[in-house]
PDB file of C-alpha atoms in Angstrom:
ATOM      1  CA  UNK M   1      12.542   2.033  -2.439  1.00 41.00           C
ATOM      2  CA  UNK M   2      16.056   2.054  -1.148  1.00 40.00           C
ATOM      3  CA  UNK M   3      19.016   1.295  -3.647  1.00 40.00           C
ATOM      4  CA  UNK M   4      21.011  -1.758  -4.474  1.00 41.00           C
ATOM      5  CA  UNK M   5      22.547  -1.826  -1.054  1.00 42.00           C
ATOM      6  CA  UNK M   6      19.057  -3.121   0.355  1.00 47.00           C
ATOM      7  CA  UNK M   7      18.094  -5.918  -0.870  1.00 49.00           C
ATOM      8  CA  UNK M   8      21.358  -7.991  -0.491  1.00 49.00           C
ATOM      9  CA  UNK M   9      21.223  -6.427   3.285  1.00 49.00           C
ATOM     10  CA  UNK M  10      17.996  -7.881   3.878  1.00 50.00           C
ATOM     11  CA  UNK M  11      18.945 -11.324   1.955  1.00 48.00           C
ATOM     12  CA  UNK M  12      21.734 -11.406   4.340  1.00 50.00           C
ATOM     13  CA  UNK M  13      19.786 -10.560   7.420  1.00 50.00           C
ATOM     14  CA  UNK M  14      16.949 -13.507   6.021  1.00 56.00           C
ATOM     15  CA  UNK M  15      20.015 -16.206   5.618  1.00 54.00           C
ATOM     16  CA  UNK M  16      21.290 -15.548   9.123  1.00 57.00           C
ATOM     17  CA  UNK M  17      17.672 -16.895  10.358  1.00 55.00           C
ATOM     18  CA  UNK M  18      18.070 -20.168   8.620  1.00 55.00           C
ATOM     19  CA  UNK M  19      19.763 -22.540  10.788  1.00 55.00           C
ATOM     20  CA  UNK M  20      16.857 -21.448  13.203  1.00 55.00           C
ATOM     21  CA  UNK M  21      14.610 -22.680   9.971  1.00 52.00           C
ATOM     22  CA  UNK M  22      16.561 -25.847   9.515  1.00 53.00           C
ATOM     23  CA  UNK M  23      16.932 -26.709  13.196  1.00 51.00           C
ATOM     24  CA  UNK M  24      12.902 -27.124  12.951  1.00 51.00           C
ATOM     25  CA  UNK M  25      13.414 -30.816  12.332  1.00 48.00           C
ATOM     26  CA  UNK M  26      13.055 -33.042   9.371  1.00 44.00           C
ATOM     27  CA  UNK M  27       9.681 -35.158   8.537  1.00 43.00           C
ATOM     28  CA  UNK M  28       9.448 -38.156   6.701  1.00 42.00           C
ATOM     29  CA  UNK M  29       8.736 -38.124   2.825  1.00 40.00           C
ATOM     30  CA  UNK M  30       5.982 -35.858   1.939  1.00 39.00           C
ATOM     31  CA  UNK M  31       3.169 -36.788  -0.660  1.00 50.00           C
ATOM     32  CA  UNK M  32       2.855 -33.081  -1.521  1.00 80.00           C
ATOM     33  CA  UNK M  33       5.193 -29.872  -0.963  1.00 91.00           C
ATOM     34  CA  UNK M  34       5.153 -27.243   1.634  1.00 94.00           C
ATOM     35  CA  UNK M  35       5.288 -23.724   1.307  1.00 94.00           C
ATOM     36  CA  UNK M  36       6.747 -20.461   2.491  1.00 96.00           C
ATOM     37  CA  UNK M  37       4.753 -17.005   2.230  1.00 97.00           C
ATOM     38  CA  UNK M  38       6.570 -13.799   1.916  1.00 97.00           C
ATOM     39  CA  UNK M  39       4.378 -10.877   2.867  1.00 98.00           C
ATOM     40  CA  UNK M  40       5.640  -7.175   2.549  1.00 96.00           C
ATOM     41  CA  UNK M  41       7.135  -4.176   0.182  1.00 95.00           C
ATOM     42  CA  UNK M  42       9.410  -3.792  -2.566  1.00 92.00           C
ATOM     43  CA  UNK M  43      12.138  -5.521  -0.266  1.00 91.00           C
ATOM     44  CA  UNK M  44      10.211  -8.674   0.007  1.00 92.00           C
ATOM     45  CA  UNK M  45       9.467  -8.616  -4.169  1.00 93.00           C
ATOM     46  CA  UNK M  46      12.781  -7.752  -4.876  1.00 89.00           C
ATOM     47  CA  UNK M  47      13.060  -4.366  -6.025  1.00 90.00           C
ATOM     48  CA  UNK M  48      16.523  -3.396  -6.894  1.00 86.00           C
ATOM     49  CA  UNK M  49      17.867  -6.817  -8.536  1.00 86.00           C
ATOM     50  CA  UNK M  50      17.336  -7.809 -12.316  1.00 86.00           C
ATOM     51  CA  UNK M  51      15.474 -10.862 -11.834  1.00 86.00           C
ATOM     52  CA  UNK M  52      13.067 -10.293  -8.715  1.00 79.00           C
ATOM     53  CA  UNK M  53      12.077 -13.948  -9.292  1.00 80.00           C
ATOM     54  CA  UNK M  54      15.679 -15.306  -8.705  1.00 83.00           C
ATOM     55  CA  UNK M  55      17.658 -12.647  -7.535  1.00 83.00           C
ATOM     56  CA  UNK M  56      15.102 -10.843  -4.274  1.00 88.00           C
ATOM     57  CA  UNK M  57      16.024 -12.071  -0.791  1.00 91.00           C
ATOM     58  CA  UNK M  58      12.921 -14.267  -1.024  1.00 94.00           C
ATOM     59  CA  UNK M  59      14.413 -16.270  -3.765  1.00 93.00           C
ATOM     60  CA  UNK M  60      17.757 -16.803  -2.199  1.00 93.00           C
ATOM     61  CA  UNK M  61      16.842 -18.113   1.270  1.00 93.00           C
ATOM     62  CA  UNK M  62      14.068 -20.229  -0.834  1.00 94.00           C
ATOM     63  CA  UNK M  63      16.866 -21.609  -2.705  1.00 94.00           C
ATOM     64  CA  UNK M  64      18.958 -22.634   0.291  1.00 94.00           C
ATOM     65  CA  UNK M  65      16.177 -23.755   2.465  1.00 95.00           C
ATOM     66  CA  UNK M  66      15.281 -26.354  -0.791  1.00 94.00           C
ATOM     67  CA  UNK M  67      18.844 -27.432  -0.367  1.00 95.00           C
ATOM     68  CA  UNK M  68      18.432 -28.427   3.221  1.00 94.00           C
ATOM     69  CA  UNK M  69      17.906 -31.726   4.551  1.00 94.00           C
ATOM     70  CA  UNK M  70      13.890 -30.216   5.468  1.00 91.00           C
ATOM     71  CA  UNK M  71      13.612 -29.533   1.866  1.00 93.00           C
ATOM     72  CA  UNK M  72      15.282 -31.141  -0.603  1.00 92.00           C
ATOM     73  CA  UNK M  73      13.053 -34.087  -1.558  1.00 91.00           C
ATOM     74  CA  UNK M  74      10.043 -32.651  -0.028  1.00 90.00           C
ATOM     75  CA  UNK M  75      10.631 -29.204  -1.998  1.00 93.00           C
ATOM     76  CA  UNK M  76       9.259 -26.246  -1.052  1.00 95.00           C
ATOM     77  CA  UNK M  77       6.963 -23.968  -2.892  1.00 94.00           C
ATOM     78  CA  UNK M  78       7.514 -19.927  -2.402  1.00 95.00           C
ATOM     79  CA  UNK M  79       4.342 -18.003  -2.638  1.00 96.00           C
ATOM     80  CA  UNK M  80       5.780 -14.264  -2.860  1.00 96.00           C
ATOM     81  CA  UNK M  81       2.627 -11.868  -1.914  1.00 97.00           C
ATOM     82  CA  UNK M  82       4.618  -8.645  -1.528  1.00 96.00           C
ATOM     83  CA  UNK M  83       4.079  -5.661  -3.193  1.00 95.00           C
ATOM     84  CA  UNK M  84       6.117  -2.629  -4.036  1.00 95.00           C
ATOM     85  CA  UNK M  85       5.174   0.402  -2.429  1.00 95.00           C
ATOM     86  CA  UNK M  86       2.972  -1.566   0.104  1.00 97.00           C
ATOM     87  CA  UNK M  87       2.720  -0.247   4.083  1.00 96.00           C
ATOM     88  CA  UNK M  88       1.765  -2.063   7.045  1.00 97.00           C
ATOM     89  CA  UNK M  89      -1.659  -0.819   6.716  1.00 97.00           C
ATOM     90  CA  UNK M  90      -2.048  -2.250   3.067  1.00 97.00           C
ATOM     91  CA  UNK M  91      -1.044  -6.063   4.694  1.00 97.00           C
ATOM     92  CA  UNK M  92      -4.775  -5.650   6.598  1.00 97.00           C
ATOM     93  CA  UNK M  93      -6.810  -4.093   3.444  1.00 97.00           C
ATOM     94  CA  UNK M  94      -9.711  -6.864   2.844  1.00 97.00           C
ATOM     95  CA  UNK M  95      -8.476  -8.970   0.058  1.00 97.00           C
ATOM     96  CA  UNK M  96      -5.099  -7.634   0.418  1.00 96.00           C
ATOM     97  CA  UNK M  97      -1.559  -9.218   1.258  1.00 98.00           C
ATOM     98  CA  UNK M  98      -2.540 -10.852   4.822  1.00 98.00           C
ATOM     99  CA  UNK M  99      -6.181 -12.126   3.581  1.00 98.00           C
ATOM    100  CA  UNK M 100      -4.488 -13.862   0.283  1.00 98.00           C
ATOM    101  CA  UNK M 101      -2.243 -15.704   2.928  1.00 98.00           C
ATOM    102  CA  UNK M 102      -4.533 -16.851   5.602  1.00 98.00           C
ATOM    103  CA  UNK M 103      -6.422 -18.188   2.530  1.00 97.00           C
ATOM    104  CA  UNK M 104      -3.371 -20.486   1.267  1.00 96.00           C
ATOM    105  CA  UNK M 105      -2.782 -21.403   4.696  1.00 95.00           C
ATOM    106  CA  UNK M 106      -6.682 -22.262   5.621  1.00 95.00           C
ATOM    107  CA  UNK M 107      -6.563 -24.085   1.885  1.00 93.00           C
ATOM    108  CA  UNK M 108      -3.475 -25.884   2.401  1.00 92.00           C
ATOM    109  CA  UNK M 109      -4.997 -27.118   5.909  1.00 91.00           C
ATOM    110  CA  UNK M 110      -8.321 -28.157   4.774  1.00 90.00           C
ATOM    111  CA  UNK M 111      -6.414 -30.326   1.797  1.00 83.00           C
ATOM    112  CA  UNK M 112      -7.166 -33.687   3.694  1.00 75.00           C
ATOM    113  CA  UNK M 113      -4.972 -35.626   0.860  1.00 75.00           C
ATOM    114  CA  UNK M 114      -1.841 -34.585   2.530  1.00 71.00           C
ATOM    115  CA  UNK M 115      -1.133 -32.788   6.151  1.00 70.00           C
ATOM    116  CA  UNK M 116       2.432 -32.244   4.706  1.00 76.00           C
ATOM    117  CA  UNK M 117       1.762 -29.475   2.307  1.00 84.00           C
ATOM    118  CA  UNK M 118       0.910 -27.099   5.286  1.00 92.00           C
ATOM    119  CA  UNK M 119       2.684 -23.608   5.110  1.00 94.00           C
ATOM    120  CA  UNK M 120       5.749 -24.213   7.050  1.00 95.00           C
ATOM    121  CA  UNK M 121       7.830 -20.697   6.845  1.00 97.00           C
ATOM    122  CA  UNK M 122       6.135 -16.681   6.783  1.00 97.00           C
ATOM    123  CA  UNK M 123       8.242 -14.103   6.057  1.00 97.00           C
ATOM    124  CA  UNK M 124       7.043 -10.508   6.803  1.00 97.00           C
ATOM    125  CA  UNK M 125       9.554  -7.261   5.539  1.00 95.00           C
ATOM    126  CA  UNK M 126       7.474  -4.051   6.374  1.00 95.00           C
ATOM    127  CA  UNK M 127       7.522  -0.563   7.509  1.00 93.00           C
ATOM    128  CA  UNK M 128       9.767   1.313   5.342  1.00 90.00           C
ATOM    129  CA  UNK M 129       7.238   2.736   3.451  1.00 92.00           C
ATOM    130  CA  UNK M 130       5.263   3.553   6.423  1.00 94.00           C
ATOM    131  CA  UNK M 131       8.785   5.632   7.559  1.00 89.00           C
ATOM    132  CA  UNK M 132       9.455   6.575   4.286  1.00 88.00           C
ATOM    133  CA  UNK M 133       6.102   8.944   4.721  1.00 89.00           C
ATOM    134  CA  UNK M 134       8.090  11.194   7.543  1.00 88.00           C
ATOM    135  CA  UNK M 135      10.171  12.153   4.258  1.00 86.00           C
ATOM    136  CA  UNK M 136       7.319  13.526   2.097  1.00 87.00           C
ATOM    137  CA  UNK M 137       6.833  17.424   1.418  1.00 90.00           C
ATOM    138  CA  UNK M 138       3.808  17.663   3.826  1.00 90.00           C
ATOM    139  CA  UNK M 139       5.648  16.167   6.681  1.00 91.00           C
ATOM    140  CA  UNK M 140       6.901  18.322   9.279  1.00 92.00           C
ATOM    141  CA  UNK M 141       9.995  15.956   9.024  1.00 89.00           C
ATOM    142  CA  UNK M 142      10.677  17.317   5.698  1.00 85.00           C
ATOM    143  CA  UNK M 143      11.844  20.468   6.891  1.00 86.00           C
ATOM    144  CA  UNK M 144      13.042  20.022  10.677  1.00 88.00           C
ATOM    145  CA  UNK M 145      13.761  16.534  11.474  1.00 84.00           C
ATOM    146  CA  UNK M 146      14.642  17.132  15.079  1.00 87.00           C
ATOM    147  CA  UNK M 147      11.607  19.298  16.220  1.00 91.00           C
ATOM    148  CA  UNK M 148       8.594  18.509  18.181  1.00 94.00           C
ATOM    149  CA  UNK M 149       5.833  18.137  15.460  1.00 93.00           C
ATOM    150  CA  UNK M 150       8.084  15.916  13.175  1.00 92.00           C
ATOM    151  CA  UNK M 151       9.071  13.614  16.510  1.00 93.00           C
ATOM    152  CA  UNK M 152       5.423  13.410  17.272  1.00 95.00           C
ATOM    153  CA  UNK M 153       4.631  12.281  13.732  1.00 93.00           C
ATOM    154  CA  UNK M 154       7.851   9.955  13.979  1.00 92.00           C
ATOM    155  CA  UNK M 155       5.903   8.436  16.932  1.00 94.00           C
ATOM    156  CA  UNK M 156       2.274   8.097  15.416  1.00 95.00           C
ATOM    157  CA  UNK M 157       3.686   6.186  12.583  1.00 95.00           C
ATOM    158  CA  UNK M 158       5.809   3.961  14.729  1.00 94.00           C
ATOM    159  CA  UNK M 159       2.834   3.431  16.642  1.00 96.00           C
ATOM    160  CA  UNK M 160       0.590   2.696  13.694  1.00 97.00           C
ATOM    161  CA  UNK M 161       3.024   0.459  12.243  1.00 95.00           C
ATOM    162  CA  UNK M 162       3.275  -1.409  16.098  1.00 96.00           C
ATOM    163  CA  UNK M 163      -0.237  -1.597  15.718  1.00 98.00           C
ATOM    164  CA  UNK M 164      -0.465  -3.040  12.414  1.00 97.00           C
ATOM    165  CA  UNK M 165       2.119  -5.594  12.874  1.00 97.00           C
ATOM    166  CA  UNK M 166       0.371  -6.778  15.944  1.00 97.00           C
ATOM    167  CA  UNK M 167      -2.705  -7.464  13.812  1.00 98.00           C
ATOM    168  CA  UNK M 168      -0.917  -9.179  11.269  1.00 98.00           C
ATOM    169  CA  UNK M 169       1.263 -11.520  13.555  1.00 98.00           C
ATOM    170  CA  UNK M 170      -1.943 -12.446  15.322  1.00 98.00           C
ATOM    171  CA  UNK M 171      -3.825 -13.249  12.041  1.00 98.00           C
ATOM    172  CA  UNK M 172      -1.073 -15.416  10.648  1.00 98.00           C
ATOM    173  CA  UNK M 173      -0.274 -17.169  14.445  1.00 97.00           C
ATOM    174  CA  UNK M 174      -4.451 -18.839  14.424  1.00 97.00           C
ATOM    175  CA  UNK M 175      -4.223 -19.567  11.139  1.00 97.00           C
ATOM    176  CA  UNK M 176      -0.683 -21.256  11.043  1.00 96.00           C
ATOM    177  CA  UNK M 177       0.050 -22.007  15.104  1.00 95.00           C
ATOM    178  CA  UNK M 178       2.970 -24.645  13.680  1.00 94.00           C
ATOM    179  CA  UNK M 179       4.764 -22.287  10.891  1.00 96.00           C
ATOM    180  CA  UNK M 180       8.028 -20.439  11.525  1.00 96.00           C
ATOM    181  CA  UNK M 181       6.945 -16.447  10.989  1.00 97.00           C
ATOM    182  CA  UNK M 182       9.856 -14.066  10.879  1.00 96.00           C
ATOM    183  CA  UNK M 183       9.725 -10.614  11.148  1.00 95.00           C
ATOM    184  CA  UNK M 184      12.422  -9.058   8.736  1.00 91.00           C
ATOM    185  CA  UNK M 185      14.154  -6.253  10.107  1.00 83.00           C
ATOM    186  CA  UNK M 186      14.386  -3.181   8.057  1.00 76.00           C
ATOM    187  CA  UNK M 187      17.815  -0.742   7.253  1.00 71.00           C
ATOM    188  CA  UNK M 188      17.946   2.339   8.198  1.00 68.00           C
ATOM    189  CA  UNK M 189      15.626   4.074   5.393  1.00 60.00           C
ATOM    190  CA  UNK M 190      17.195   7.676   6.352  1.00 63.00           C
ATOM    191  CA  UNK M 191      21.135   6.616   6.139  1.00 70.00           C
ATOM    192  CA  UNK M 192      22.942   8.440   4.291  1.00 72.00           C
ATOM    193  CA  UNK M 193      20.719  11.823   4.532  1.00 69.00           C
ATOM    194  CA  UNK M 194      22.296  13.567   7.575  1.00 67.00           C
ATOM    195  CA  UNK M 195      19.204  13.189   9.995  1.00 59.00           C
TER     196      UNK M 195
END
């Protein structure tokens, strides 16, 4: 999804949240590390870089937040659950994205040989893929951007997505009440196409 524009845009938008991460304080010495969960779509995995691993948006702010005073002899482990393609209803599909995280988080809390390797950080990049569907052949989008039936599609899947989102935010906020969860905001998905 997108081009090569994207995921540097959405690395950059990710690194401007960081002194928000850092200003979260700094504990003493941990016996074990903590970790940060990215949840979402090709953005999140790193689509459009030659080394998703090292080179997403994921793995940069990962790399600075190790670097910070929070981090850098604690560590922190990334656990990237995002998946290419993947829409805000796939996060909520049993044994999907969300369900794989509240089970590292419920794990990591249950561990009783260390409360420090908690998930401290959730990242969640979603919804272009659920826009992205206004742009298929069946759409009414497709052919008239600006008329009623595509706007009233534009607003179901905004809706859906709202919807979705809720869910997941209120999944992840009982299972981690202490963990910084940020909501990635997306580019525009249609720049660049007139509409």
């Amino acid at each position: 999804m997108g081009r090569l524009l994207s995921p540097p845009l959405a690395a950059f938008l990710f690194l401007g949240l960081l002194p928000s991460l850092l200003a979260l304080g700094t504990p003493a010495q941990a016996a074990e590390t903590p970790a940060y969960i990215a949840l979402g779509d090709s953005l999140a995995f790193g689509v459009g870089v030659s080394d998703p691993s090292n080179g997403g948006y994921v793995a940069l702010a990962s790399d600075v937040l190790r670097k910070s005073e929070r981090y850098r002899e604690r560590g922190l482990q990334v656990i990237n659950l995002a998946a290419p393609g993947a829409t805000s209803a796939d996060l909520l599909l049993p044994g999907g994205q969300l369900d794989s995280a509240v089970k590292e988080i419920t794990d990591r809390q249950q561990d009783t040989s260390s409360a420090d390797d908690n998930v401290e950080i959730i990242s969640i990049d979603i919804g272009g893929n659920d826009l992205l569907s206004l742009a298929s052949p069946d759409s009414p989008c497709f052919s008239d951007s600006t008329g009623a039936p595509c706007l009233q599609r534009f607003g179901a899947v905004l809706a859906g997505l709202q919807d979705n989102l809720k869910a997941v935010l209120q999944r992840l906020r009982e299972a981690a009440p202490d963990a910084g969860i940020f909501v990635i905001d997306l580019y525009n998905p249609y720049s660049g196409t007139g509409d």
